[in-house]
Amino acid sequence: GGAGCSEPTTSPVQRTREVVAAEAGPSEDSAQRCDQGGSPGRASAPRIPENAEVTADQAFKAVLRAVNDGKKRQRIELLLPLIGATDLDDWPGGIRQQFKAAQPMVEQVLQGLRRELRITQSLTGKILDQGDATAAWFNDKMTAVLFPTAETIAYIEEAVAKGDEHLVVLINPQWNKGGANFVSDFGWGQKKAKAEDLIKSFDTTYSFEQRKQSGANIKLFRSYPEEWKVLVTDDDKSFDVIGTTGDERPTYQAVEQMLKVAYPDEDILSRFMREIKEKGISGMQ
């Protein structure tokens, strides 16, 4: 990948493709900062984790860097490895199957934190909600909650009430993310405002998420203290960084704008046609 930042108006032809080799890719720390305002453009590609172990290792290091900067309320989003996926459904076993995939990653993150923060006391595990597969790991120094929901917000309040030195990490929260319905899970009025304020007090220090948008395979990546990056990939081996959004998680609209600048509309249409052809769906020319 090239160094330096391109203008937001860079055409797809001019923009060099960032090829991220799993072994030789740049570390997340060396990623260059570009486009602080969240405008489309190119920054260096971060090292994209190639498996669950690398994801958990990156997450633990990002959380640790943030702890060392005094951040004791953190949120992380882990991309879970698919287990038991079918052609029709990535998670036929629902949230409990996701729990099975997440548990070893969470334990890897927490073991790393205990080691590096020299916390000798072991962690106690507890299921908070059987139906939603919400679980907590805790001791006197830290609390981690996997798949927290609106129903378990009181537990998060209790963890936070243990004091400013108590580390609280939320992992893959299940309440409504973004959009007009944000925190609708939390009811109305004062209760909603209180829950919203609590959630806003958590910094997202690591995130590796993926989604389809406008026919493109999008990855959202953030590893503290680096800024959020929006990447596009065809094959999960090479990635185009199409924009950055500082400390704020990229909104759907911001990603849409980046796609328009990075790839003209006909590009997205031709990508869609190519995908259809690859899947062997005939009848469209």
mmCIF file of N, CA, C and O in Angstrom, residues 24 52 60 72 88 187 224 269:
data_model
loop_
_atom_site.group_PDB
_atom_site.id
_atom_site.type_symbol
_atom_site.label_atom_id
_atom_site.label_comp_id
_atom_site.label_asym_id
_atom_site.label_seq_id
_atom_site.Cartn_x
_atom_site.Cartn_y
_atom_site.Cartn_z
ATOM 1 N N ALA A 24 2.306 -10.436 6.914
ATOM 2 C CA ALA A 24 3.218 -9.301 6.757
ATOM 3 C C ALA A 24 2.512 -7.957 6.797
ATOM 4 O O ALA A 24 3.120 -6.936 6.567
ATOM 5 N N ALA A 52 -10.252 -16.219 14.570
ATOM 6 C CA ALA A 52 -10.802 -15.805 15.866
ATOM 7 C C ALA A 52 -9.707 -15.479 16.882
ATOM 8 O O ALA A 52 -9.837 -14.537 17.664
ATOM 9 N N PHE A 60 -7.872 -7.646 22.835
ATOM 10 C CA PHE A 60 -7.265 -7.551 24.166
ATOM 11 C C PHE A 60 -6.222 -6.418 24.203
ATOM 12 O O PHE A 60 -6.178 -5.621 25.139
ATOM 13 N N LYS A 72 -11.942 3.180 31.539
ATOM 14 C CA LYS A 72 -12.373 2.011 32.316
ATOM 15 C C LYS A 72 -13.765 1.520 31.930
ATOM 16 O O LYS A 72 -14.256 0.538 32.475
ATOM 17 N N LEU A 88 -28.700 -21.506 4.314
ATOM 18 C CA LEU A 88 -29.803 -20.584 4.568
ATOM 19 C C LEU A 88 -29.588 -19.696 5.778
ATOM 20 O O LEU A 88 -30.155 -18.624 5.873
ATOM 21 N N GLY A 187 -37.338 1.318 26.782
ATOM 22 C CA GLY A 187 -38.548 1.969 27.265
ATOM 23 C C GLY A 187 -38.569 3.453 26.940
ATOM 24 O O GLY A 187 -38.034 3.872 25.920
ATOM 25 N N TYR A 224 -8.275 0.744 19.068
ATOM 26 C CA TYR A 224 -7.803 1.908 19.822
ATOM 27 C C TYR A 224 -6.278 1.973 19.857
ATOM 28 O O TYR A 224 -5.630 0.938 20.033
ATOM 29 N N LEU A 269 -23.323 -1.560 -9.694
ATOM 30 C CA LEU A 269 -24.243 -2.367 -10.495
ATOM 31 C C LEU A 269 -23.499 -3.526 -11.158
ATOM 32 O O LEU A 269 -23.956 -4.668 -11.127
#
